[in-house]
Amino acid sequence: MASGQRRLDIDTIGDVTIARFVDKKILDETNIQIIGNQLFGLVEEDGRKRIVLDFSNVEYLSSAALGKLITMEKKVKSAGGKLRLCAIRPDIYEVFAITKLNQVFDIKEDQDQALEGF
Amino acid sequence: MPHTHEFEEVIPSDTAAAQRVQERVIRALEEFQYSSRDIFCMRLAIEEAVTNAIKHGNRRDVSKKVFVRCLVDAERVHLVVEDEGPGFVLENVPDPTADENLDKPSGRGIKLMQSFLTAVEYNDQGNQVTLVKRREPSPEQSGKSA
């Protein structure tokens, strides 16, 4: 029941959706495919436009996962919405910095900062 | 503790098998009490290397295998990953950090391996990568020597 497994914990504050990754490791392709589909569903099926992705549980992240995040960013933008990332631990932030994706994504320290002025 | 931990595995082009090999390498690192930072770097690199072998090398052909050779000792991890694909030329891989490539959804695996490891070397054919990670001094050790 792979497609039925929730890989994101969803909270809604006002018109902002906070999606917290459940997994510690976002590494293998099968898992990333499922997470990607659930992320895209927030925009394409639920019509959510302001989305914060909370990485507080995430300890590992591969390049394939970065690919899904980039696609997610594009989907949110083309729907006229905004995406923010938050609570990224230093090792994972390094993955964003090495690939210069810290320049592509709007990354905030924690959920409170992500919600500020969003 | 043994002086070295060495093993070879031949796996199908299948991500579940790749995960099992990854766990085996990580167990060897834990056995030699590598730091969580070293384990982070190595886990990420194995994932990228084996995924590349399955996806780009063997093109997900389940009849093709991935060969993994691992040697861990107290000082370093040495891992060789080989696929049955035609290989590639490293110089032809676009720089994922160039402005025009920043929004592309793929092509960052090699860059990450190169950043997190001591050495990443490909054979001439480009179907075999050797990953080397030297043990990084722990913060405690750095503190003592300071």
Tab-separated table of C-alpha atoms in Angstrom:
chain	number	residue	atom	x	y	z
A	1	MET	CA	0.000	0.000	0.000
A	2	ALA	CA	2.819	2.267	-0.924
A	3	SER	CA	0.619	5.041	-2.273
A	4	GLY	CA	-1.450	5.004	0.922
A	5	GLN	CA	1.517	5.595	3.217
A	6	ARG	CA	1.575	9.151	4.457
A	7	ARG	CA	5.047	10.582	4.049
A	8	LEU	CA	4.016	14.123	4.972
A	9	ASP	CA	2.357	15.411	8.136
A	10	ILE	CA	0.062	18.228	7.114
A	11	ASP	CA	-0.929	21.192	9.267
A	12	THR	CA	-2.826	24.241	8.153
A	13	ILE	CA	-2.326	27.655	9.749
A	14	GLY	CA	-4.597	30.250	8.148
A	15	ASP	CA	-4.060	29.823	4.433
A	16	VAL	CA	-0.592	28.339	4.870
A	17	THR	CA	-0.004	24.606	4.594
A	18	ILE	CA	2.844	23.169	6.612
A	19	ALA	CA	4.047	19.844	5.299
A	20	ARG	CA	6.516	18.044	7.549
A	21	PHE	CA	8.482	15.163	6.096
A	22	VAL	CA	7.923	12.018	8.144
A	23	ASP	CA	11.030	10.175	6.926
A	24	LYS	CA	14.527	10.561	8.332
A	25	LYS	CA	16.051	9.337	5.100
A	26	ILE	CA	14.839	10.693	1.776
A	27	LEU	CA	17.272	8.676	-0.275
A	28	ASP	CA	15.941	5.799	-2.319
A	29	GLU	CA	14.034	6.296	-5.508
A	30	THR	CA	10.876	4.401	-4.608
A	31	ASN	CA	10.442	6.418	-1.455
A	32	ILE	CA	11.236	9.673	-3.250
A	33	GLN	CA	8.670	8.890	-5.933
A	34	ILE	CA	5.955	8.475	-3.290
A	35	ILE	CA	6.999	11.645	-1.451
A	36	GLY	CA	7.087	13.556	-4.744
A	37	ASN	CA	3.569	12.453	-5.634
A	38	GLN	CA	2.266	13.499	-2.226
A	39	LEU	CA	3.996	16.874	-2.509
A	40	PHE	CA	2.647	17.516	-5.992
A	41	GLY	CA	-0.824	16.483	-4.816
A	42	LEU	CA	-0.828	19.415	-2.385
A	43	VAL	CA	-0.745	21.785	-5.347
A	44	GLU	CA	-2.379	19.844	-8.151
A	45	GLU	CA	-5.183	18.095	-6.253
A	46	ASP	CA	-5.725	20.163	-3.104
A	47	GLY	CA	-5.053	23.524	-4.772
A	48	ARG	CA	-2.855	24.714	-1.897
A	49	LYS	CA	-0.823	27.794	-2.758
A	50	ARG	CA	1.235	28.765	0.258
A	51	ILE	CA	3.301	25.831	1.356
A	52	VAL	CA	6.036	25.467	3.960
A	53	LEU	CA	8.115	22.292	3.834
A	54	ASP	CA	9.443	21.398	7.272
A	55	PHE	CA	12.649	19.324	7.235
A	56	SER	CA	13.046	18.912	10.999
A	57	ASN	CA	12.912	15.091	10.788
A	58	VAL	CA	15.148	14.785	7.753
A	59	GLU	CA	18.678	13.474	8.318
A	60	TYR	CA	19.535	12.366	4.779
A	61	LEU	CA	18.585	13.782	1.406
A	62	SER	CA	19.813	12.608	-2.010
A	63	SER	CA	20.094	14.404	-5.326
A	64	ALA	CA	16.949	12.626	-6.540
A	65	ALA	CA	15.048	14.256	-3.667
A	66	LEU	CA	16.447	17.657	-4.679
A	67	GLY	CA	15.001	17.002	-8.131
A	68	LYS	CA	11.505	16.552	-6.675
A	69	LEU	CA	11.858	19.758	-4.678
A	70	ILE	CA	12.799	21.672	-7.820
A	71	THR	CA	9.774	20.272	-9.648
A	72	MET	CA	7.623	21.165	-6.637
A	73	GLU	CA	8.934	24.735	-6.666
A	74	LYS	CA	8.021	25.033	-10.358
A	75	LYS	CA	4.526	23.620	-9.802
A	76	VAL	CA	3.836	25.976	-6.902
A	77	LYS	CA	5.096	28.965	-8.875
A	78	SER	CA	3.067	28.154	-11.960
A	79	ALA	CA	-0.028	27.852	-9.749
A	80	GLY	CA	0.698	31.378	-8.533
A	81	GLY	CA	1.743	30.196	-5.077
A	82	LYS	CA	4.789	30.386	-2.830
A	83	LEU	CA	7.009	27.697	-1.343
A	84	ARG	CA	9.292	27.989	1.654
A	85	LEU	CA	11.621	25.444	3.220
A	86	CYS	CA	12.496	25.424	6.922
A	87	ALA	CA	14.174	23.595	9.810
A	88	ILE	CA	16.962	22.179	7.662
A	89	ARG	CA	19.801	20.737	9.760
A	90	PRO	CA	23.379	21.795	8.906
A	91	ASP	CA	24.414	18.585	7.066
A	92	ILE	CA	21.357	18.844	4.846
A	93	TYR	CA	21.776	22.574	4.340
A	94	GLU	CA	25.254	21.782	3.039
A	95	VAL	CA	23.632	19.636	0.319
A	96	PHE	CA	21.632	22.715	-0.742
A	97	ALA	CA	24.685	24.988	-0.541
A	98	ILE	CA	26.989	22.682	-2.553
A	99	THR	CA	24.425	22.505	-5.333
A	100	LYS	CA	23.657	26.254	-4.996
A	101	LEU	CA	20.016	25.403	-4.441
A	102	ASN	CA	20.090	27.603	-1.368
A	103	GLN	CA	19.890	30.389	-3.966
A	104	VAL	CA	16.871	28.830	-5.659
A	105	PHE	CA	14.742	28.060	-2.602
A	106	ASP	CA	13.411	30.419	0.027
A	107	ILE	CA	14.921	28.784	3.126
A	108	LYS	CA	14.050	29.879	6.663
A	109	GLU	CA	15.526	28.890	10.004
A	110	ASP	CA	12.348	27.447	11.534
A	111	GLN	CA	8.581	27.271	11.147
A	112	ASP	CA	7.978	30.605	12.903
A	113	GLN	CA	10.293	32.434	10.522
A	114	ALA	CA	8.791	30.607	7.565
A	115	LEU	CA	5.330	31.802	8.553
A	116	GLU	CA	6.451	35.393	9.119
A	117	GLY	CA	5.196	37.630	6.337
A	118	PHE	CA	4.202	34.621	4.250
B	1	MET	CA	38.114	-5.140	16.384
B	2	PRO	CA	39.352	-6.545	13.041
B	3	HIS	CA	41.994	-4.577	11.120
B	4	THR	CA	39.911	-4.421	7.957
B	5	HIS	CA	36.412	-5.249	6.868
B	6	GLU	CA	36.244	-6.289	3.252
B	7	PHE	CA	33.423	-7.633	1.104
B	8	GLU	CA	32.145	-7.875	-2.437
B	9	GLU	CA	28.558	-7.997	-3.594
B	10	VAL	CA	26.920	-8.424	-6.967
B	11	ILE	CA	23.415	-6.986	-6.986
B	12	PRO	CA	20.665	-6.701	-9.589
B	13	SER	CA	19.724	-3.259	-10.939
B	14	ASP	CA	17.185	-2.838	-8.207
B	15	THR	CA	16.960	-0.126	-5.548
B	16	ALA	CA	15.954	-2.531	-2.755
B	17	ALA	CA	19.165	-4.493	-3.302
B	18	ALA	CA	21.050	-1.188	-3.375
B	19	GLN	CA	19.642	-0.326	0.054
B	20	ARG	CA	20.857	-3.638	1.479
B	21	VAL	CA	24.408	-2.993	0.246
B	22	GLN	CA	24.266	0.538	1.608
B	23	GLU	CA	23.298	-0.790	5.053
B	24	ARG	CA	26.136	-3.330	4.924
B	25	VAL	CA	28.705	-0.605	4.220
B	26	ILE	CA	27.287	1.593	6.966
B	27	ARG	CA	27.432	-1.306	9.457
B	28	ALA	CA	31.133	-1.673	8.617
B	29	LEU	CA	31.676	2.043	9.308
B	30	GLU	CA	29.837	1.724	12.610
B	31	GLU	CA	31.993	-1.265	13.489
B	32	PHE	CA	35.047	0.997	13.134
B	33	GLN	CA	33.273	3.766	15.058
B	34	TYR	CA	33.291	6.347	12.293
B	35	SER	CA	31.617	9.609	13.265
B	36	SER	CA	28.036	10.420	12.346
B	37	ARG	CA	29.453	13.036	9.976
B	38	ASP	CA	31.565	10.437	8.134
B	39	ILE	CA	28.570	8.102	8.006
B	40	PHE	CA	26.400	10.910	6.624
B	41	CYS	CA	28.918	11.611	3.838
B	42	MET	CA	29.394	7.965	2.964
B	43	ARG	CA	25.703	7.046	3.006
B	44	LEU	CA	24.897	9.882	0.659
B	45	ALA	CA	27.773	8.972	-1.658
B	46	ILE	CA	26.854	5.267	-1.825
B	47	GLU	CA	23.268	6.190	-2.621
B	48	GLU	CA	24.363	8.475	-5.451
B	49	ALA	CA	26.945	6.036	-6.864
B	50	VAL	CA	24.710	2.960	-6.856
B	51	THR	CA	21.711	4.920	-8.156
B	52	ASN	CA	23.861	6.219	-11.023
B	53	ALA	CA	25.021	2.664	-11.774
B	54	ILE	CA	21.435	1.341	-11.871
B	55	LYS	CA	19.791	4.294	-13.586
B	56	HIS	CA	22.381	5.740	-15.965
B	57	GLY	CA	24.818	2.815	-16.277
B	58	ASN	CA	22.545	-0.223	-16.523
B	59	ARG	CA	19.517	1.842	-17.620
B	60	ARG	CA	17.410	-0.104	-15.120
B	61	ASP	CA	17.935	-3.310	-17.109
B	62	VAL	CA	17.251	-5.957	-14.462
B	63	SER	CA	19.398	-8.487	-16.294
B	64	LYS	CA	22.431	-6.269	-15.698
B	65	LYS	CA	24.328	-6.294	-12.435
B	66	VAL	CA	26.089	-3.798	-10.229
B	67	PHE	CA	29.376	-4.917	-8.670
B	68	VAL	CA	30.311	-3.436	-5.321
B	69	ARG	CA	33.661	-3.896	-3.582
B	70	CYS	CA	34.135	-2.399	-0.151
B	71	LEU	CA	37.133	-2.117	2.124
B	72	VAL	CA	36.903	-0.360	5.466
B	73	ASP	CA	39.682	0.066	8.001
B	74	ALA	CA	40.287	2.447	10.871
B	75	GLU	CA	41.515	5.210	8.572
B	76	ARG	CA	39.437	5.087	5.420
B	77	VAL	CA	36.586	3.627	3.418
B	78	HIS	CA	37.328	2.462	-0.102
B	79	LEU	CA	34.351	1.549	-2.259
B	80	VAL	CA	34.266	0.533	-5.920
B	81	VAL	CA	30.953	0.519	-7.806
B	82	GLU	CA	30.867	-0.891	-11.322
B	83	ASP	CA	27.987	-1.273	-13.754
B	84	GLU	CA	27.536	-3.090	-17.053
B	85	GLY	CA	26.724	0.019	-19.031
B	86	PRO	CA	28.748	1.670	-21.795
B	87	GLY	CA	30.212	4.262	-19.437
B	88	PHE	CA	30.385	8.028	-19.794
B	89	VAL	CA	32.857	10.893	-20.015
B	90	LEU	CA	32.988	12.879	-16.810
B	91	GLU	CA	34.001	16.062	-18.601
B	92	ASN	CA	30.762	15.921	-20.606
B	93	VAL	CA	28.570	16.107	-17.507
B	94	PRO	CA	27.153	19.643	-17.220
B	95	ASP	CA	28.001	21.654	-14.120
B	96	PRO	CA	24.778	21.532	-12.054
B	97	THR	CA	25.709	24.788	-10.310
B	98	ALA	CA	25.899	26.788	-13.563
B	99	ASP	CA	23.071	29.344	-13.714
B	100	GLU	CA	21.426	27.669	-16.697
B	101	ASN	CA	21.313	24.296	-14.887
B	102	LEU	CA	20.156	25.389	-11.450
B	103	ASP	CA	16.515	24.589	-12.068
B	104	LYS	CA	17.125	21.223	-13.728
B	105	PRO	CA	15.734	18.361	-11.681
B	106	SER	CA	18.746	16.050	-12.091
B	107	GLY	CA	22.531	15.936	-12.498
B	108	ARG	CA	23.759	16.708	-8.966
B	109	GLY	CA	24.867	13.273	-7.743
B	110	ILE	CA	28.493	13.465	-8.877
B	111	LYS	CA	28.893	16.975	-7.495
B	112	LEU	CA	27.646	15.802	-4.093
B	113	MET	CA	29.962	12.777	-4.060
B	114	GLN	CA	32.941	14.966	-4.961
B	115	SER	CA	32.064	17.421	-2.203
B	116	PHE	CA	31.524	14.911	0.588
B	117	LEU	CA	34.344	12.453	-0.139
B	118	THR	CA	38.138	12.554	-0.127
B	119	ALA	CA	38.348	11.227	-3.696
B	120	VAL	CA	36.006	10.187	-6.514
B	121	GLU	CA	37.685	8.563	-9.509
B	122	TYR	CA	36.249	7.022	-12.658
B	123	ASN	CA	37.945	4.431	-14.851
B	124	ASP	CA	38.642	5.273	-18.513
B	125	GLN	CA	35.448	3.619	-19.714
B	126	GLY	CA	33.385	5.500	-17.153
B	127	ASN	CA	31.483	2.463	-15.889
B	128	GLN	CA	33.376	2.139	-12.612
B	129	VAL	CA	33.721	4.670	-9.837
B	130	THR	CA	36.057	4.470	-6.856
B	131	LEU	CA	34.982	6.357	-3.765
B	132	VAL	CA	37.427	7.105	-0.968
B	133	LYS	CA	36.546	8.651	2.363
B	134	ARG	CA	39.256	9.249	4.937
B	135	ARG	CA	38.195	9.392	8.571
B	136	GLU	CA	37.705	13.003	9.594
B	137	PRO	CA	39.090	13.962	12.986
B	138	SER	CA	36.240	14.189	15.491
B	139	PRO	CA	35.576	17.567	17.166
B	140	GLU	CA	36.755	16.020	20.475
B	141	GLN	CA	40.054	15.001	18.890
B	142	SER	CA	40.462	18.440	17.305
B	143	GLY	CA	39.724	20.005	20.684
B	144	LYS	CA	42.384	17.904	22.418
B	145	SER	CA	45.049	18.753	19.916
B	146	ALA	CA	44.221	22.475	20.012
